[in-house]
XYZ file of C-alpha atoms in Angstrom:
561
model
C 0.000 0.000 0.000
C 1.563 3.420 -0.946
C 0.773 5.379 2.111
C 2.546 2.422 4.445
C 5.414 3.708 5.399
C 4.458 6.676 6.321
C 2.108 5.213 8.447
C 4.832 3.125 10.109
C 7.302 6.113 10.183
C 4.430 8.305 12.125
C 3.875 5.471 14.712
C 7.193 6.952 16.331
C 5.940 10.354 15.729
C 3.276 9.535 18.494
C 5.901 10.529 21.605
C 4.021 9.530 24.910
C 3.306 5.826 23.967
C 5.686 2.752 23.725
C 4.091 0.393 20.995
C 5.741 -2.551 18.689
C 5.366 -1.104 15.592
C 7.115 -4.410 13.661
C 3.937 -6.069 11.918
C 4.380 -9.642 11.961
C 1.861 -12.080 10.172
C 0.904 -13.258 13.626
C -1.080 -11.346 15.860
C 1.030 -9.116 18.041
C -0.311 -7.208 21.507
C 0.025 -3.593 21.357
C 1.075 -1.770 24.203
C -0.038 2.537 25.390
C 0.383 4.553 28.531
C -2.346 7.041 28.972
C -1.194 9.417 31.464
C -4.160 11.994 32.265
C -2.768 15.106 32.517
C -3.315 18.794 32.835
C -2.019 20.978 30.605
C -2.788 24.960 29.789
C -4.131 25.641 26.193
C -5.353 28.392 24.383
C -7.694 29.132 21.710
C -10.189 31.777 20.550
C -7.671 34.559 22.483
C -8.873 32.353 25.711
C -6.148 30.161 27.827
C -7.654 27.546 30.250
C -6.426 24.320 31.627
C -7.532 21.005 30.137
C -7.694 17.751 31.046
C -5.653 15.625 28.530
C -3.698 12.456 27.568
C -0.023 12.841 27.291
C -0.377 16.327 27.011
C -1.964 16.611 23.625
C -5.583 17.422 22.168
C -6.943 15.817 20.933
C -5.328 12.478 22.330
C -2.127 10.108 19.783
C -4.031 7.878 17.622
C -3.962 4.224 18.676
C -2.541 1.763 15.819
C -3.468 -1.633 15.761
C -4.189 -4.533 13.327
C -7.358 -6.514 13.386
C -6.452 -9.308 15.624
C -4.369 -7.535 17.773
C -4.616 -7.305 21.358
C -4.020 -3.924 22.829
C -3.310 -3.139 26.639
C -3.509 0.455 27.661
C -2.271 1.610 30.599
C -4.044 4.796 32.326
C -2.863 6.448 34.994
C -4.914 9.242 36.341
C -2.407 12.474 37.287
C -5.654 14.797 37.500
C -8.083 16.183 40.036
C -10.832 14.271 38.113
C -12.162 10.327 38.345
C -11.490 8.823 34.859
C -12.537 6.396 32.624
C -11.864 5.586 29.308
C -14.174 4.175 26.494
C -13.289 2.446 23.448
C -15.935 3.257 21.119
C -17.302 0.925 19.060
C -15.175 -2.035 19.614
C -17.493 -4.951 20.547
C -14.972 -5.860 23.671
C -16.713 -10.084 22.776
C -17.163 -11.061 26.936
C -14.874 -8.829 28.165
C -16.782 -5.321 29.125
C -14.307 -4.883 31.959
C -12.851 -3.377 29.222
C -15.232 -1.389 27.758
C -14.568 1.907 30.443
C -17.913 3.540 30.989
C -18.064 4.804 34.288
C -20.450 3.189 36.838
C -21.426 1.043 34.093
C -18.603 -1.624 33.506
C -16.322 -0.353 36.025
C -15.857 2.677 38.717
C -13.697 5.221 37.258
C -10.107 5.555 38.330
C -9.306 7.663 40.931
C -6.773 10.431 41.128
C -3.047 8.822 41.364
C -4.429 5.137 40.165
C -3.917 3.407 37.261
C -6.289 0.981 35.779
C -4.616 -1.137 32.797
C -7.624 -1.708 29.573
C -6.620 -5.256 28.050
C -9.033 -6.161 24.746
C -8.713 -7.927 21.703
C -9.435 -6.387 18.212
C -11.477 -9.324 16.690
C -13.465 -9.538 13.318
C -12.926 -5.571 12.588
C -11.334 -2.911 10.924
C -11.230 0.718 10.105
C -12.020 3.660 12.140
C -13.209 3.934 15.827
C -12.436 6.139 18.313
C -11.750 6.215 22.674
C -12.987 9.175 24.596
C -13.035 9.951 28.397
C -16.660 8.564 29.292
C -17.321 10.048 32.989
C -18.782 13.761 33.230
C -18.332 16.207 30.227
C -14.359 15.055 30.419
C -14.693 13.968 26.386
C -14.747 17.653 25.487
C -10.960 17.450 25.576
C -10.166 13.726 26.038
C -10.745 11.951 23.185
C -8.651 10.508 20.165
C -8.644 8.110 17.063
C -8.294 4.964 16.694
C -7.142 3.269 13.409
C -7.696 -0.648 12.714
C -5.450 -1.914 9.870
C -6.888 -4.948 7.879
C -5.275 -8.336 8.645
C -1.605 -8.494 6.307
C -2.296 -9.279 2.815
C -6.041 -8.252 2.949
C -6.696 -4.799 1.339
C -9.437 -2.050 1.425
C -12.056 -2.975 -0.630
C -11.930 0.481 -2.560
C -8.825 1.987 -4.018
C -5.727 2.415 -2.693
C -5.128 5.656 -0.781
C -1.650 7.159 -1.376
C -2.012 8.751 1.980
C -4.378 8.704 5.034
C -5.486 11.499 7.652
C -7.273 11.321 10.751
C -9.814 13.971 10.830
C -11.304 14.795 14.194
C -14.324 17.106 14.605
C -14.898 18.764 18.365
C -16.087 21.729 20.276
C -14.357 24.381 22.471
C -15.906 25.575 25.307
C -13.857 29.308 26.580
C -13.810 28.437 30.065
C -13.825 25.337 32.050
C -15.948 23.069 30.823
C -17.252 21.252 34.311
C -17.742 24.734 35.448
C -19.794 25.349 32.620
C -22.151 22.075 33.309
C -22.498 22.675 37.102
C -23.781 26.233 36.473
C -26.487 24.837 34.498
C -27.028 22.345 36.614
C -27.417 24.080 39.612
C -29.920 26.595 37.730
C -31.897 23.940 36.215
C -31.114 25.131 32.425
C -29.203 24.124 29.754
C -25.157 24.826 29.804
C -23.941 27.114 27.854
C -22.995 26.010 24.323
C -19.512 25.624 23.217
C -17.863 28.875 21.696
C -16.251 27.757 18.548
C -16.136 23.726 16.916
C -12.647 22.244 15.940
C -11.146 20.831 13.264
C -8.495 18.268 15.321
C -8.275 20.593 18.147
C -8.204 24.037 16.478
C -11.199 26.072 14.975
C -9.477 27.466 11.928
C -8.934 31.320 10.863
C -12.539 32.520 10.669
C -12.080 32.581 14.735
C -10.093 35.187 16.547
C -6.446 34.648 17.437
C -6.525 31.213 15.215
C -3.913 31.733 12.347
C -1.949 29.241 14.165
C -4.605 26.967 15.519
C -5.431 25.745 11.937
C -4.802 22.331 10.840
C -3.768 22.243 7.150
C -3.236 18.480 5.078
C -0.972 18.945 1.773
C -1.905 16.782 -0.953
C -0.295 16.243 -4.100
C -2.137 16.544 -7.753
C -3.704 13.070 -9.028
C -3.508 11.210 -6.116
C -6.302 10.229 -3.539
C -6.402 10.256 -0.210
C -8.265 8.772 2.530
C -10.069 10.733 5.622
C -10.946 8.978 8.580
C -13.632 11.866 10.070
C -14.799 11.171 13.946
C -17.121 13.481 15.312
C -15.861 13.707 18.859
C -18.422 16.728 19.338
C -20.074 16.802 22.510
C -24.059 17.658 21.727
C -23.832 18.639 17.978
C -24.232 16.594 14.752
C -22.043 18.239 11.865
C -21.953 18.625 8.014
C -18.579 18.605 6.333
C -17.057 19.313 3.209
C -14.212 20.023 1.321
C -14.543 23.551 -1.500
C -14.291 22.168 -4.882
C -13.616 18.039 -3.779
C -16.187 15.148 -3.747
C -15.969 12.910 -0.671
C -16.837 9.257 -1.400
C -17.980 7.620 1.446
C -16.616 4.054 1.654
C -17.318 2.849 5.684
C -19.296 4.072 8.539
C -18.190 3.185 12.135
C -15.579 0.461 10.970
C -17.970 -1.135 8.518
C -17.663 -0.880 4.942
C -20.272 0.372 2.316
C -20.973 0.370 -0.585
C -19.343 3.673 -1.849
C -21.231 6.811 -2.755
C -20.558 10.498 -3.703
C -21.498 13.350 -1.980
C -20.949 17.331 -1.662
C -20.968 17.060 2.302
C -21.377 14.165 4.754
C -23.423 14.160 8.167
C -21.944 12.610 10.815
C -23.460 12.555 14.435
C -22.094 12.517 18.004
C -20.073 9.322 17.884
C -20.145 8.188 14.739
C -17.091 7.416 12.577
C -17.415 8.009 8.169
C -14.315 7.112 6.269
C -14.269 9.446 2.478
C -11.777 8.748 -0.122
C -10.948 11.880 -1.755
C -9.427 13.116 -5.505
C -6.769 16.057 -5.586
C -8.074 16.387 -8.746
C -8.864 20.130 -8.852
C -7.146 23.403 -10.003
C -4.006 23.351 -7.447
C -4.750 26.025 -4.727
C -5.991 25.939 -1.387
C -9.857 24.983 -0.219
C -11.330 25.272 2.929
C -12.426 21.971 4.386
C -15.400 23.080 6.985
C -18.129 21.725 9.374
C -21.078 23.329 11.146
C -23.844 21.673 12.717
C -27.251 20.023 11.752
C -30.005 20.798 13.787
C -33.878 20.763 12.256
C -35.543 21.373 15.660
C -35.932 25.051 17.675
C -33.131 24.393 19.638
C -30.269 26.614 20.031
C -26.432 25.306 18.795
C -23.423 26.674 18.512
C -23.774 27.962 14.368
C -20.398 28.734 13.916
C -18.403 27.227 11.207
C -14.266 26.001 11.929
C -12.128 25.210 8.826
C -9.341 23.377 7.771
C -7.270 23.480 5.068
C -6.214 21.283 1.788
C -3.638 22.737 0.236
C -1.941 21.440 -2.954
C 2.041 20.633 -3.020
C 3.876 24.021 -3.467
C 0.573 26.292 -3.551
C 1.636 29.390 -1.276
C -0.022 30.189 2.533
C -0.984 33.791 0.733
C -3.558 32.092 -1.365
C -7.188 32.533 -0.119
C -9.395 29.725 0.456
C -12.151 28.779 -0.865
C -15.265 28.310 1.513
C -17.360 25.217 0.892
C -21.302 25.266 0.120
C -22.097 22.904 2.974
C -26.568 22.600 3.534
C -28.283 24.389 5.145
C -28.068 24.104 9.171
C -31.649 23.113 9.180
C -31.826 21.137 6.412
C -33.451 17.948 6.857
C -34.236 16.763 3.529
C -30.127 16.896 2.962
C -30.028 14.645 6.331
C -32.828 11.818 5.766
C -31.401 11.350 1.637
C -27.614 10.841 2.927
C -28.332 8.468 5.519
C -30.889 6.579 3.072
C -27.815 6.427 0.598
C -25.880 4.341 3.069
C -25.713 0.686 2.802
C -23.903 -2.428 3.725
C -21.268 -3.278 1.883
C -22.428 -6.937 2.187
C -19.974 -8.794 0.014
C -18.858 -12.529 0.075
C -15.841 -11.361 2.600
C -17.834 -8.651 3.999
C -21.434 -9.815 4.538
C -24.476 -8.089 5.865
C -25.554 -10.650 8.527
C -28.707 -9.419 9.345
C -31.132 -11.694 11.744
C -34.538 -11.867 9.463
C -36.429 -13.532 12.597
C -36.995 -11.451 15.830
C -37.119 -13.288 19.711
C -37.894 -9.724 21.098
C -39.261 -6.922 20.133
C -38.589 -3.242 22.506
C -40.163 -0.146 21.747
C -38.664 3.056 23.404
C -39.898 6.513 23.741
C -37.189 8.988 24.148
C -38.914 12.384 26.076
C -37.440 15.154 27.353
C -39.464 16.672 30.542
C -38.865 19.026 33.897
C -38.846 17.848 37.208
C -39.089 19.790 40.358
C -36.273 21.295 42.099
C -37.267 24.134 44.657
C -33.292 25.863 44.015
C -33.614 26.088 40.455
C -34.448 29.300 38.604
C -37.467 28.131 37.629
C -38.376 25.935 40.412
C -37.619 22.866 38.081
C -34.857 20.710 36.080
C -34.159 19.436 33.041
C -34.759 15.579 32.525
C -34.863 13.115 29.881
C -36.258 9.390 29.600
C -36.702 6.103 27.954
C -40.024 4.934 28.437
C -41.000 7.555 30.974
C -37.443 6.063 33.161
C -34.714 8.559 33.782
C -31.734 6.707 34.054
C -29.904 6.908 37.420
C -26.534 5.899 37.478
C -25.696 3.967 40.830
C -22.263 4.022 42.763
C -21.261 0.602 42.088
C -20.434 -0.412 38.113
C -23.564 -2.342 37.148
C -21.214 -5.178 35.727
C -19.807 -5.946 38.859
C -23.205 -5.649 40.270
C -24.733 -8.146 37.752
C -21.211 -10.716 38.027
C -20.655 -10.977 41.926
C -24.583 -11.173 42.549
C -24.663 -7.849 44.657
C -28.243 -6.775 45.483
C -30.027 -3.717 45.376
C -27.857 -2.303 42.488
C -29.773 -2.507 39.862
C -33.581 -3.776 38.468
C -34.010 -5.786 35.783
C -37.759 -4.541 35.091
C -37.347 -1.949 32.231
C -40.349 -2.015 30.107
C -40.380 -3.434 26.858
C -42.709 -0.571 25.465
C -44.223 3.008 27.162
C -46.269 2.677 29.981
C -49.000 4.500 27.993
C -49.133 4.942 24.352
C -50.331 8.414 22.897
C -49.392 10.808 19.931
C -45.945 10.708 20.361
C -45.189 13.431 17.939
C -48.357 15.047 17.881
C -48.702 18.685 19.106
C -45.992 19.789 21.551
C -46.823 18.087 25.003
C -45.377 19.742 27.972
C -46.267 17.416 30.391
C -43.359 14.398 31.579
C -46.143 11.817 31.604
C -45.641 10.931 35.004
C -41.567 10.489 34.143
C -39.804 8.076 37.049
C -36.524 8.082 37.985
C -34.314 4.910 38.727
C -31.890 2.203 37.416
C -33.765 -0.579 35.468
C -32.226 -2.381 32.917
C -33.625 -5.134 30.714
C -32.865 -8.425 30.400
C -32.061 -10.419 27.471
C -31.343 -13.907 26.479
C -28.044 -14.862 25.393
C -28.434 -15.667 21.413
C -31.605 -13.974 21.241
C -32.579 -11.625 18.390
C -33.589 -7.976 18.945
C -35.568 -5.907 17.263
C -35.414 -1.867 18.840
C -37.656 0.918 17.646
C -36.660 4.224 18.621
C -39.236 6.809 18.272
C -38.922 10.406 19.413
C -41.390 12.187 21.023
C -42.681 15.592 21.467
C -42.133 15.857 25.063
C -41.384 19.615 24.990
C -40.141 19.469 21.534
C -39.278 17.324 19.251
C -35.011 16.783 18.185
C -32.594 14.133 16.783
C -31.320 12.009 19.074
C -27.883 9.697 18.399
C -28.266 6.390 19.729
C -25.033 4.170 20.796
C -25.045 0.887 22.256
C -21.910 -0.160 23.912
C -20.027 -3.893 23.111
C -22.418 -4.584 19.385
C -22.721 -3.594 16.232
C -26.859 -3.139 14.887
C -28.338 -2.762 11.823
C -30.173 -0.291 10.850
C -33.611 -2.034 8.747
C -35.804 1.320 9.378
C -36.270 4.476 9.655
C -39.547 7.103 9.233
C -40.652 10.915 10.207
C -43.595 10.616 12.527
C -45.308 7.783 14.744
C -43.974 4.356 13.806
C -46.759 2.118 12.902
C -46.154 -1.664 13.690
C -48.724 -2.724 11.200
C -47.266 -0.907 7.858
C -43.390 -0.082 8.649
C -41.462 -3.335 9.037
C -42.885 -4.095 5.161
C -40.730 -1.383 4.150
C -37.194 -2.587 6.388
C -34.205 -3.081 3.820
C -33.305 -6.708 5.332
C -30.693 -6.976 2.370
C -27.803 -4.433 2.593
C -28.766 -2.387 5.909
C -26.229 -0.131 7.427
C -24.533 -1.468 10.143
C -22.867 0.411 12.954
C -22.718 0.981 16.594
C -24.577 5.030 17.118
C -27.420 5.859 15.109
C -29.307 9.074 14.552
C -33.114 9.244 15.672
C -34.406 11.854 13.151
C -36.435 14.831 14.864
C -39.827 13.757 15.159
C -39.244 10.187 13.720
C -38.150 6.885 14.765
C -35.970 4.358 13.452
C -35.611 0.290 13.881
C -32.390 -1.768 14.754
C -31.752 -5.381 14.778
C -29.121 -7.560 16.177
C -27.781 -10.621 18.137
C -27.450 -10.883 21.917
C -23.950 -12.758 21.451
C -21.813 -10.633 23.414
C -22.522 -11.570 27.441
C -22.330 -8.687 30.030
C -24.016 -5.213 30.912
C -23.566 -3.231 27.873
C -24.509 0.789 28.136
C -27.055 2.396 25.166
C -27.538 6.276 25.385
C -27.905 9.265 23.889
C -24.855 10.396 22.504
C -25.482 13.981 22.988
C -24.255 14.824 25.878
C -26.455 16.951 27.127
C -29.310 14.488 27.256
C -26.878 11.387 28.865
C -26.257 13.523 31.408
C -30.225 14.749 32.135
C -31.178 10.454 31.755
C -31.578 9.112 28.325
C -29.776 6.110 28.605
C -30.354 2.542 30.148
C -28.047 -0.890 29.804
C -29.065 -4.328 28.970
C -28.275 -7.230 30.975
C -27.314 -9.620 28.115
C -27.396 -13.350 30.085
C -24.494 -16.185 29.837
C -24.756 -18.735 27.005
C -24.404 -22.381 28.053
C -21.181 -22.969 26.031
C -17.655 -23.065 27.780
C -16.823 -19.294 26.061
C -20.065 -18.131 26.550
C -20.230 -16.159 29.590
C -18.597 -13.009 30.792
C -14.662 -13.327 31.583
C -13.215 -13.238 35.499
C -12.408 -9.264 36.169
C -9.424 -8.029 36.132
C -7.191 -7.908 39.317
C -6.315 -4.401 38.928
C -10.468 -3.185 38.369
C -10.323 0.676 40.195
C -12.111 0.317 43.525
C -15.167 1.570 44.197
């Protein structure tokens, strides 16, 4: 592959890890140290201190091969708990690994360590790990890059170079701060000031000539972009002036490849893009800004990058991209229709055609009372009419060393009452509860999902992840799902599969997949916003009867609770 050894050269670029960067035929274990660190940064004329991993933001990229196991070693230098999550990797029995706080494991205290040990089976591409306790992902968060097996290529052309493209947001002061205020008022935090482009917001922001990232490419060639959006509560368009993206894999799963003007990518999600320097040789502005269809407010503003051709001159003026419209949905529901499954002979599209269980879920924003807010009430947010309420203990040791009174296994399989869900705006919470139930499912078992949005004060998009699988997604629809008419329109051929899914506003969309992977396994809102007022839950997924079937012995070095 022609961009190889530059990928092998940059491993050593990556100062702050020790890896072993020789790529034998065998699988070989990979080996990172994490230190959590503080470090002072500015941006946007604004310096602040961050929480980070080896001093950098965003975070070294992690480099591994399918088959690989990785151990990571974090030790926690900062005034924060921490725990790490390794997004989208399906961690098969082993969710000690998987690093969501109170979840799969208590986060690791100030001066601990806490060593993640996983293997990389049965995938490929681009994922990413992010900081998965508090709002800490704002500035903890990096890429992570699965190379295919040796002697298997990309099924799509060649890139003659890769680049890890990162999308965030910048808050101007502390970003903990930020969420307590609004917490303690009962009102939204403040949105972020600027978004990012890896770490820097580009020169349309104040004091951000040198907080610009810039890729060179070279005429006739393509290259590939791995894009993350590592944004905390906004879904983004991007583009490139002049350039066609071709979309060729979603969350580590390949598609089959499309053109577009601008991609959508959610909270979460991964998209790789193979693009052509096949353009007049200059400089172009790549650029994202957010996606939001509901009256809601986001932070509009618009960061850049830059692709500059070999030996084109930093006085030429980019050129800004036409990205859509912030509000514009029918952009939004035709790209994500556009995406499907690979599903080759080495690639298939597995999908389960028979369901053992079908769950509907409501997803509702509400208030609740609280006599020291502003307003005399609080922002919540449910599943089913259940905020989530994480408990003190991690609900996988809960659920492997039998300890009561942790956790119930009675969440509802569909809303306690049924009504217009996105009829006229509803301001009442439906008698919203708060607690920690999770559901139950049988090992092996098939699951169908529905997730419809509601309008519980308004309608919005919601992006859906479920820790330790990959789904599929067979459906989607604007308005009330109807169980009679819908599932005869599923694609059960060549669905997208992935591991976060968007919710459209006022819509709902259907998932399918296996209950193979044992353990307590996290799903939430990826917005951040909403995880933190309750929109998530966790499914208790029970042992199978087979020998390697059941959920691996902890770790002797799990962070205390």
């Amino acid at each position: 592959m022609a961009g190889w050894g530059s990928f092998l050269s940059g491993l050593t670029f990556f100062f702050g890890f020790f890896c072993l960067i020789s790529f034998p035929a065998e699988a070989a274990i990979r080996k990172y140290q994490f230190d959590i660190q503080v470090k002072n940064v500015s941006r946007l004329c604004h310096a602040k201190q961050i929480v980070t991993v080896n001093g950098r933001f965003p975070g070294s990229t992690i480099y591994v091969r399918e088959g690989d196991r990785v151990l990571v070693n974090v030790t926690n230098h900062a005034q924060y708990n921490m725990s790490i999550h390794w997004h989208g990797l399906k961690q098969y029995r082993n969710g000690w690994a998987d690093g969501p706080a109170y979840v799969t494991q208590c986060p690791i205290q100030t001066g601990n360590s806490y060593t993640y040990d996983f293997n990389v089976t049965g995938q490929r591409g681009t994922l990413w790990w992010h900081a998965h306790i508090l709002w800490l992902r704002a500035t903890v968060y990096g890429a992570i890059v699965i190379m295919p097996k040796q002697g298997t290529p990309f099924p799509f052309p060649q890139p003659a170079r890769e680049f890890e493209i990162l999308l965030g947001e910048w808050w101007n002061t502390d970003v903990e701060a930020v969420v307590n205020e609004g917490t303690n008022l009962g009102l939204p935090p403040n949105m972020s000031d600027a978004h990012t482009i890896n770490g820097k917001p580009g020169p349309l922001f104040p004091c951000s000539e040198k907080h610009t990232f810039a890729m060179e490419v070279e005429p006739g060639k393509t290259y590939l972009l791995r894009i993350i959006n590592a944004a905390l509560n906004d879904e983004l368009f991007f583009g490139i002036a002049g350039h066609n993206l071709t979309v060729v894999e979603v969350d580590a799963v390949y598609t089959k490849p499309f053109t577009a003007s601008a991609i959508l990518v959610a909270p979460g999600q991964t998209t790789n893009v193979l693009v052509q320097a096949n353009q007049v040789p200059s400089r172009y502005f790549m650029a994202t800004r957010p996606f939001m269809d509901a009256p809601i407010p986001v932070d509009n503003k618009t960061a850049t990058g830059i692709l500059q051709y070999k030996g084109i001159p930093n006085t030429v003026l980019p050129v800004l991209p036409q990205l859509p419209a912030s509000n514009d949905t029918a952009f939004a529901l035709s790209y994500n229709k556009k995406l499907r499954s690979l599903n080759s002979a080495n690639f298939p599209a597995n999908v389960p055609l028979k369901v053992d269980r079908n769950l509907f879920y409501t997803i509702g924003l509400g208030k609740d009372s609280c006599p020291t807010c502003v307003n005399g009430t609080r922002m919540l947010a449910s599943l089913n009419n259940i905020s989530f309420v994480m408990p003190e203990v991690g609900l996988l040791q809960a659920h492997y060393f039998n300890i009561k009174r942790v956790f119930r296994t009675d969440f509802p399989d569909r809303p306690p009452t049924p009504f217009n869900y996105t009829g006229v705006p509803l301001t009442a919470n439906l008698g919203t509860s708060v607690g920690t139930r999770l559901s139950k499912i049988a090992f092996n078992s098939t699951v169908e999902l529905v997730l419809q949005d509601t309008n519980l004060l308004t309608v919005e998009s919601h992006p859906f992840h479920l820790h330790g699988y990959n789904f599929f997604v067979v459906g989607t629809g604007i308005g009330n799902f109807n169980p009679a008419k819908d599932p005869a329109k599923y694609n059960l051929v060549d669905p997208m599969e992935r591991n976060t899914v968007g919710v459209p506003t006022g819509g709902w969309t259907a998932i399918r997949f296996r209950a193979d992977n044992p353990g307590v396994w996290f799903m939430h809102c990826h917005l951040e916003l909403h995880t933190g007022w309750g929109l998530k839950t966790a499914f208790v997924v029970e042992d199978g009867p087979g020998q390697d079937q059941s959920v691996l012995p902890p770790p002797k070095d799990l962070p205390p609770c």
